[in-house]
């Protein structure tokens, strides 16, 4: 008998772990709450730092999924520990006896309307990073109307004790700089401002992206928090900020303001975590057993974690984390079920 | 016949990949240039963000190495592509016919003496992050003599076009903040200054570390580059910096200055890369085939990369990267050598 592995979540982490486990010979069942695989990646346009196509990356992940049983529109209804396995009843009527469960429940974007002072959902020309990405992909959003002056607010729902979101979301700085460059390409006459606290361009090629934004695109980086946004009678936005480098307050009138909403624990993930009684940390993301040697084991036997379920991650980090989960699950199952018959699946690829 | 995999480099990336490949049934040969396994981790004391023991982490990696053939004091002498494999002659007289080669050659620390204006190797009380870590581990360094005023300079050999090191080294900010807190624990009366450009505390719990440094330890963070260091007649250091937030130049007299030397491509790695004709990028680190979907394939068949050989990484990132390399190598070998007999090794662990 092969071991069954249940993967909860069909975003990049779930997909990458599914294909890896399938190749190692496990019987993999992946469930996705929504109608579509891909998670947030499916609604993104281009990826930092090189502008790679998000669709291309997702296609790459989906192309490896041969043999994995995927159920979309499916959630966990109940879950019970039975000796060494978990009996999981799914909302589609199927029951799985899972020898290991991987929670890859991802993240929700911070709800930008919670920061009332920025006016999302109130003023016409205030949008989020996700809205802008959807516009890059579709070209349609009435709020984006040939803007001449565009602002990006970093750290919306990140590094913000008042919102109960103390930690950094890690990906917003690089996303903002990428989107700023793309807006300058779309509107060559526009002047673009980024309001930031610390520019966290830490990854390979990120610094090039940042220098290019300044030199090639003339993006103006202003170190300071936006204090308040209000709407003028003509629909333009009056933004008040503190320029901490110039040491004085600053007012600027903009045609479009983009809020870089941070990564928050997924509400659906929290629900599943509750069914599994899986501990969360103060930051709201799931606790791991060892943050250095293994960030993919939960504190409970047979339950594993991958991707943004354990905190903000870039896409390559999420995929690496998923591969780590494959290793951990394989180790666990080989040990706990030494007599199971899991044969490697050969996958032909071009090299 | 099992497939042979040669791993070049016995730091964390090499060790983690070796144990993973061994478990999947491959015949793994790991070579390490120096006398000791562990790379930089072996000379580190504690790890950010939680102060975990570096020795403990290394022991965890070494404990999984059963069955791997390790040769220390060993380098590659020559390497030739033979049809589908590589014929590798090692400096210890052994020849390996490797079906896959993983380059896990790590990094060198930036040579701080190259930044003459900081006076490393000239003034008595200027040390590096690595020197300080060695002192934490050993307690012995004559340059550290009950300092009352201590400064940390971030970005030494990082984000510095003049030194030919444009990119961010990713780990120095968190290391500096960790070391600043540890120095305050060691010298409770000391005043500590960190000179930074952007505080890149991007990972899980890093923000807590940063807030704790300010609130609990009273570390003063000054945003600006150190322009010049000189030595007073009593051996103390006069540091001139620009405080870009206060908008004025600043002078401070310190008893100890710690330079956060960045991560640079390993010279030994470059040598091996040359033998393999493996392309490097403008930043001096090895080029990968696809930075999003796979950061572990090189641009050449059968040659793989893991860890800091492809750019600065934290320890957990390095380990995740190594696990990704295991997946990639397993995929490659299953495809190119479908008739090889690689049987999984069972490893008993406590769960």
PDB file of N, CA and C in Angstrom, chain B residues 206-268:
ATOM      1  N   UNK B 206      12.479  38.936  12.905  1.00  0.00           N
ATOM      2  CA  UNK B 206      13.572  39.915  12.829  1.00  0.00           C
ATOM      3  C   UNK B 206      13.114  41.264  13.386  1.00  0.00           C
ATOM      4  N   UNK B 207      11.877  41.627  13.083  1.00  0.00           N
ATOM      5  CA  UNK B 207      11.379  42.924  13.553  1.00  0.00           C
ATOM      6  C   UNK B 207      11.353  42.954  15.087  1.00  0.00           C
ATOM      7  N   UNK B 208      11.029  41.812  15.692  1.00  0.00           N
ATOM      8  CA  UNK B 208      11.035  41.734  17.160  1.00  0.00           C
ATOM      9  C   UNK B 208      12.447  41.975  17.695  1.00  0.00           C
ATOM     10  N   UNK B 209      13.422  41.385  17.000  1.00  0.00           N
ATOM     11  CA  UNK B 209      14.823  41.551  17.390  1.00  0.00           C
ATOM     12  C   UNK B 209      15.207  43.029  17.334  1.00  0.00           C
ATOM     13  N   UNK B 210      14.773  43.692  16.276  1.00  0.00           N
ATOM     14  CA  UNK B 210      15.093  45.106  16.053  1.00  0.00           C
ATOM     15  C   UNK B 210      14.414  45.987  17.102  1.00  0.00           C
ATOM     16  N   UNK B 211      13.142  45.728  17.372  1.00  0.00           N
ATOM     17  CA  UNK B 211      12.431  46.522  18.375  1.00  0.00           C
ATOM     18  C   UNK B 211      13.036  46.280  19.759  1.00  0.00           C
ATOM     19  N   UNK B 212      13.394  45.028  20.036  1.00  0.00           N
ATOM     20  CA  UNK B 212      14.024  44.696  21.314  1.00  0.00           C
ATOM     21  C   UNK B 212      15.359  45.410  21.486  1.00  0.00           C
ATOM     22  N   UNK B 213      16.126  45.503  20.404  1.00  0.00           N
ATOM     23  CA  UNK B 213      17.425  46.188  20.470  1.00  0.00           C
ATOM     24  C   UNK B 213      17.234  47.641  20.878  1.00  0.00           C
ATOM     25  N   UNK B 214      16.170  48.255  20.364  1.00  0.00           N
ATOM     26  CA  UNK B 214      15.913  49.657  20.699  1.00  0.00           C
ATOM     27  C   UNK B 214      15.369  49.797  22.113  1.00  0.00           C
ATOM     28  N   UNK B 215      14.348  48.979  22.429  1.00  0.00           N
ATOM     29  CA  UNK B 215      13.637  49.176  23.693  1.00  0.00           C
ATOM     30  C   UNK B 215      14.388  48.588  24.877  1.00  0.00           C
ATOM     31  N   UNK B 216      14.830  47.322  24.734  1.00  0.00           N
ATOM     32  CA  UNK B 216      15.464  46.671  25.883  1.00  0.00           C
ATOM     33  C   UNK B 216      16.921  47.062  26.037  1.00  0.00           C
ATOM     34  N   UNK B 217      17.612  47.225  24.893  1.00  0.00           N
ATOM     35  CA  UNK B 217      19.058  47.412  24.969  1.00  0.00           C
ATOM     36  C   UNK B 217      19.489  48.839  24.654  1.00  0.00           C
ATOM     37  N   UNK B 218      18.543  49.681  24.291  1.00  0.00           N
ATOM     38  CA  UNK B 218      18.880  51.082  24.037  1.00  0.00           C
ATOM     39  C   UNK B 218      19.884  51.297  22.920  1.00  0.00           C
ATOM     40  N   UNK B 219      19.938  50.363  21.970  1.00  0.00           N
ATOM     41  CA  UNK B 219      20.852  50.543  20.839  1.00  0.00           C
ATOM     42  C   UNK B 219      20.379  51.748  20.028  1.00  0.00           C
ATOM     43  N   UNK B 220      21.321  52.614  19.673  1.00  0.00           N
ATOM     44  CA  UNK B 220      20.949  53.794  18.898  1.00  0.00           C
ATOM     45  C   UNK B 220      21.236  53.530  17.425  1.00  0.00           C
ATOM     46  N   UNK B 221      20.201  53.617  16.609  1.00  0.00           N
ATOM     47  CA  UNK B 221      20.347  53.361  15.177  1.00  0.00           C
ATOM     48  C   UNK B 221      20.484  54.681  14.442  1.00  0.00           C
ATOM     49  N   UNK B 222      21.596  54.839  13.749  1.00  0.00           N
ATOM     50  CA  UNK B 222      21.879  56.083  13.036  1.00  0.00           C
ATOM     51  C   UNK B 222      21.908  55.784  11.551  1.00  0.00           C
ATOM     52  N   UNK B 223      21.032  56.462  10.815  1.00  0.00           N
ATOM     53  CA  UNK B 223      20.945  56.189   9.385  1.00  0.00           C
ATOM     54  C   UNK B 223      21.969  57.040   8.648  1.00  0.00           C
ATOM     55  N   UNK B 224      23.029  56.402   8.216  1.00  0.00           N
ATOM     56  CA  UNK B 224      24.052  57.133   7.482  1.00  0.00           C
ATOM     57  C   UNK B 224      25.316  56.310   7.373  1.00  0.00           C
ATOM     58  N   UNK B 225      26.089  56.618   6.367  1.00  0.00           N
ATOM     59  CA  UNK B 225      27.348  55.903   6.156  1.00  0.00           C
ATOM     60  C   UNK B 225      28.431  56.506   7.036  1.00  0.00           C
ATOM     61  N   UNK B 226      29.324  55.657   7.528  1.00  0.00           N
ATOM     62  CA  UNK B 226      30.521  56.144   8.202  1.00  0.00           C
ATOM     63  C   UNK B 226      31.485  56.617   7.121  1.00  0.00           C
ATOM     64  N   UNK B 227      31.961  57.863   7.259  1.00  0.00           N
ATOM     65  CA  UNK B 227      32.833  58.425   6.228  1.00  0.00           C
ATOM     66  C   UNK B 227      34.292  58.107   6.523  1.00  0.00           C
ATOM     67  N   UNK B 228      34.659  58.142   7.794  1.00  0.00           N
ATOM     68  CA  UNK B 228      36.079  58.058   8.119  1.00  0.00           C
ATOM     69  C   UNK B 228      36.264  57.648   9.570  1.00  0.00           C
ATOM     70  N   UNK B 229      37.314  56.889   9.819  1.00  0.00           N
ATOM     71  CA  UNK B 229      37.658  56.486  11.181  1.00  0.00           C
ATOM     72  C   UNK B 229      39.117  56.858  11.412  1.00  0.00           C
ATOM     73  N   UNK B 230      39.406  57.446  12.570  1.00  0.00           N
ATOM     74  CA  UNK B 230      40.813  57.678  12.908  1.00  0.00           C
ATOM     75  C   UNK B 230      41.028  57.299  14.367  1.00  0.00           C
ATOM     76  N   UNK B 231      42.287  57.136  14.735  1.00  0.00           N
ATOM     77  CA  UNK B 231      42.596  56.658  16.075  1.00  0.00           C
ATOM     78  C   UNK B 231      43.119  57.819  16.912  1.00  0.00           C
ATOM     79  N   UNK B 232      42.577  57.973  18.121  1.00  0.00           N
ATOM     80  CA  UNK B 232      43.095  58.977  19.047  1.00  0.00           C
ATOM     81  C   UNK B 232      44.336  58.430  19.737  1.00  0.00           C
ATOM     82  N   UNK B 233      45.049  59.319  20.414  1.00  0.00           N
ATOM     83  CA  UNK B 233      46.312  58.915  21.030  1.00  0.00           C
ATOM     84  C   UNK B 233      46.099  57.874  22.133  1.00  0.00           C
ATOM     85  N   UNK B 234      44.906  57.881  22.759  1.00  0.00           N
ATOM     86  CA  UNK B 234      44.619  56.885  23.803  1.00  0.00           C
ATOM     87  C   UNK B 234      44.095  55.570  23.225  1.00  0.00           C
ATOM     88  N   UNK B 235      44.090  55.437  21.921  1.00  0.00           N
ATOM     89  CA  UNK B 235      43.636  54.186  21.303  1.00  0.00           C
ATOM     90  C   UNK B 235      42.158  54.161  20.987  1.00  0.00           C
ATOM     91  N   UNK B 236      41.401  55.157  21.465  1.00  0.00           N
ATOM     92  CA  UNK B 236      39.979  55.198  21.105  1.00  0.00           C
ATOM     93  C   UNK B 236      39.849  55.651  19.652  1.00  0.00           C
ATOM     94  N   UNK B 237      38.651  55.485  19.122  1.00  0.00           N
ATOM     95  CA  UNK B 237      38.437  55.733  17.695  1.00  0.00           C
ATOM     96  C   UNK B 237      37.531  56.936  17.495  1.00  0.00           C
ATOM     97  N   UNK B 238      37.916  57.812  16.599  1.00  0.00           N
ATOM     98  CA  UNK B 238      37.054  58.933  16.246  1.00  0.00           C
ATOM     99  C   UNK B 238      36.346  58.581  14.939  1.00  0.00           C
ATOM    100  N   UNK B 239      35.028  58.503  15.022  1.00  0.00           N
ATOM    101  CA  UNK B 239      34.236  58.091  13.865  1.00  0.00           C
ATOM    102  C   UNK B 239      33.446  59.281  13.346  1.00  0.00           C
ATOM    103  N   UNK B 240      33.604  59.556  12.052  1.00  0.00           N
ATOM    104  CA  UNK B 240      32.826  60.625  11.421  1.00  0.00           C
ATOM    105  C   UNK B 240      31.790  59.992  10.505  1.00  0.00           C
ATOM    106  N   UNK B 241      30.551  60.425  10.691  1.00  0.00           N
ATOM    107  CA  UNK B 241      29.474  59.865   9.871  1.00  0.00           C
ATOM    108  C   UNK B 241      28.514  60.973   9.489  1.00  0.00           C
ATOM    109  N   UNK B 242      27.636  60.650   8.568  1.00  0.00           N
ATOM    110  CA  UNK B 242      26.559  61.560   8.207  1.00  0.00           C
ATOM    111  C   UNK B 242      25.298  60.975   8.831  1.00  0.00           C
ATOM    112  N   UNK B 243      24.599  61.757   9.629  1.00  0.00           N
ATOM    113  CA  UNK B 243      23.298  61.310  10.117  1.00  0.00           C
ATOM    114  C   UNK B 243      22.262  61.857   9.146  1.00  0.00           C
ATOM    115  N   UNK B 244      21.769  61.009   8.251  1.00  0.00           N
ATOM    116  CA  UNK B 244      20.901  61.522   7.181  1.00  0.00           C
ATOM    117  C   UNK B 244      19.517  61.875   7.696  1.00  0.00           C
ATOM    118  N   UNK B 245      19.141  61.375   8.858  1.00  0.00           N
ATOM    119  CA  UNK B 245      17.831  61.733   9.403  1.00  0.00           C
ATOM    120  C   UNK B 245      17.914  63.078  10.124  1.00  0.00           C
ATOM    121  N   UNK B 246      18.971  63.255  10.928  1.00  0.00           N
ATOM    122  CA  UNK B 246      19.173  64.553  11.568  1.00  0.00           C
ATOM    123  C   UNK B 246      19.626  65.583  10.534  1.00  0.00           C
ATOM    124  N   UNK B 247      20.157  65.095   9.410  1.00  0.00           N
ATOM    125  CA  UNK B 247      20.586  66.005   8.349  1.00  0.00           C
ATOM    126  C   UNK B 247      21.869  66.742   8.678  1.00  0.00           C
ATOM    127  N   UNK B 248      22.723  66.128   9.493  1.00  0.00           N
ATOM    128  CA  UNK B 248      23.990  66.792   9.786  1.00  0.00           C
ATOM    129  C   UNK B 248      25.095  65.780  10.034  1.00  0.00           C
ATOM    130  N   UNK B 249      26.326  66.230   9.877  1.00  0.00           N
ATOM    131  CA  UNK B 249      27.434  65.322  10.160  1.00  0.00           C
ATOM    132  C   UNK B 249      27.540  65.075  11.655  1.00  0.00           C
ATOM    133  N   UNK B 250      28.172  63.981  11.995  1.00  0.00           N
ATOM    134  CA  UNK B 250      28.190  63.530  13.381  1.00  0.00           C
ATOM    135  C   UNK B 250      29.577  62.979  13.677  1.00  0.00           C
ATOM    136  N   UNK B 251      30.094  63.303  14.860  1.00  0.00           N
ATOM    137  CA  UNK B 251      31.361  62.709  15.299  1.00  0.00           C
ATOM    138  C   UNK B 251      31.103  61.976  16.594  1.00  0.00           C
ATOM    139  N   UNK B 252      31.690  60.804  16.734  1.00  0.00           N
ATOM    140  CA  UNK B 252      31.530  60.081  17.991  1.00  0.00           C
ATOM    141  C   UNK B 252      32.828  59.333  18.287  1.00  0.00           C
ATOM    142  N   UNK B 253      33.190  59.307  19.561  1.00  0.00           N
ATOM    143  CA  UNK B 253      34.394  58.590  19.978  1.00  0.00           C
ATOM    144  C   UNK B 253      33.989  57.225  20.514  1.00  0.00           C
ATOM    145  N   UNK B 254      34.601  56.186  19.981  1.00  0.00           N
ATOM    146  CA  UNK B 254      34.222  54.817  20.335  1.00  0.00           C
ATOM    147  C   UNK B 254      35.423  54.039  20.852  1.00  0.00           C
ATOM    148  N   UNK B 255      35.120  52.998  21.633  1.00  0.00           N
ATOM    149  CA  UNK B 255      36.189  52.108  22.114  1.00  0.00           C
ATOM    150  C   UNK B 255      36.340  50.873  21.237  1.00  0.00           C
ATOM    151  N   UNK B 256      35.305  50.613  20.443  1.00  0.00           N
ATOM    152  CA  UNK B 256      35.347  49.423  19.593  1.00  0.00           C
ATOM    153  C   UNK B 256      34.446  49.672  18.389  1.00  0.00           C
ATOM    154  N   UNK B 257      34.945  49.314  17.216  1.00  0.00           N
ATOM    155  CA  UNK B 257      34.138  49.458  16.007  1.00  0.00           C
ATOM    156  C   UNK B 257      34.085  48.099  15.309  1.00  0.00           C
ATOM    157  N   UNK B 258      32.859  47.656  15.020  1.00  0.00           N
ATOM    158  CA  UNK B 258      32.676  46.341  14.402  1.00  0.00           C
ATOM    159  C   UNK B 258      32.198  46.542  12.965  1.00  0.00           C
ATOM    160  N   UNK B 259      32.954  46.017  12.016  1.00  0.00           N
ATOM    161  CA  UNK B 259      32.610  46.170  10.598  1.00  0.00           C
ATOM    162  C   UNK B 259      31.832  44.944  10.129  1.00  0.00           C
ATOM    163  N   UNK B 260      30.634  45.168   9.594  1.00  0.00           N
ATOM    164  CA  UNK B 260      29.814  44.057   9.116  1.00  0.00           C
ATOM    165  C   UNK B 260      30.236  43.713   7.687  1.00  0.00           C
ATOM    166  N   UNK B 261      31.256  42.859   7.589  1.00  0.00           N
ATOM    167  CA  UNK B 261      31.778  42.466   6.275  1.00  0.00           C
ATOM    168  C   UNK B 261      30.741  41.623   5.540  1.00  0.00           C
ATOM    169  N   UNK B 262      30.527  41.936   4.282  1.00  0.00           N
ATOM    170  CA  UNK B 262      29.488  41.266   3.498  1.00  0.00           C
ATOM    171  C   UNK B 262      29.920  39.925   2.928  1.00  0.00           C
ATOM    172  N   UNK B 263      29.010  39.287   2.217  1.00  0.00           N
ATOM    173  CA  UNK B 263      29.268  37.974   1.623  1.00  0.00           C
ATOM    174  C   UNK B 263      29.693  38.146   0.169  1.00  0.00           C
ATOM    175  N   UNK B 264      30.853  37.609  -0.155  1.00  0.00           N
ATOM    176  CA  UNK B 264      31.397  37.695  -1.504  1.00  0.00           C
ATOM    177  C   UNK B 264      31.549  36.295  -2.095  1.00  0.00           C
ATOM    178  N   UNK B 265      31.641  36.200  -3.417  1.00  0.00           N
ATOM    179  CA  UNK B 265      31.837  34.879  -4.025  1.00  0.00           C
ATOM    180  C   UNK B 265      33.102  34.225  -3.470  1.00  0.00           C
ATOM    181  N   UNK B 266      33.050  32.948  -3.240  1.00  0.00           N
ATOM    182  CA  UNK B 266      34.200  32.220  -2.711  1.00  0.00           C
ATOM    183  C   UNK B 266      35.279  32.095  -3.782  1.00  0.00           C
ATOM    184  N   UNK B 267      36.516  32.436  -3.404  1.00  0.00           N
ATOM    185  CA  UNK B 267      37.627  32.353  -4.363  1.00  0.00           C
ATOM    186  C   UNK B 267      37.848  30.904  -4.781  1.00  0.00           C
ATOM    187  N   UNK B 268      37.757  29.986  -3.817  1.00  0.00           N
ATOM    188  CA  UNK B 268      37.940  28.569  -4.140  1.00  0.00           C
ATOM    189  C   UNK B 268      36.808  28.088  -5.050  1.00  0.00           C
TER     190      UNK B 268
END
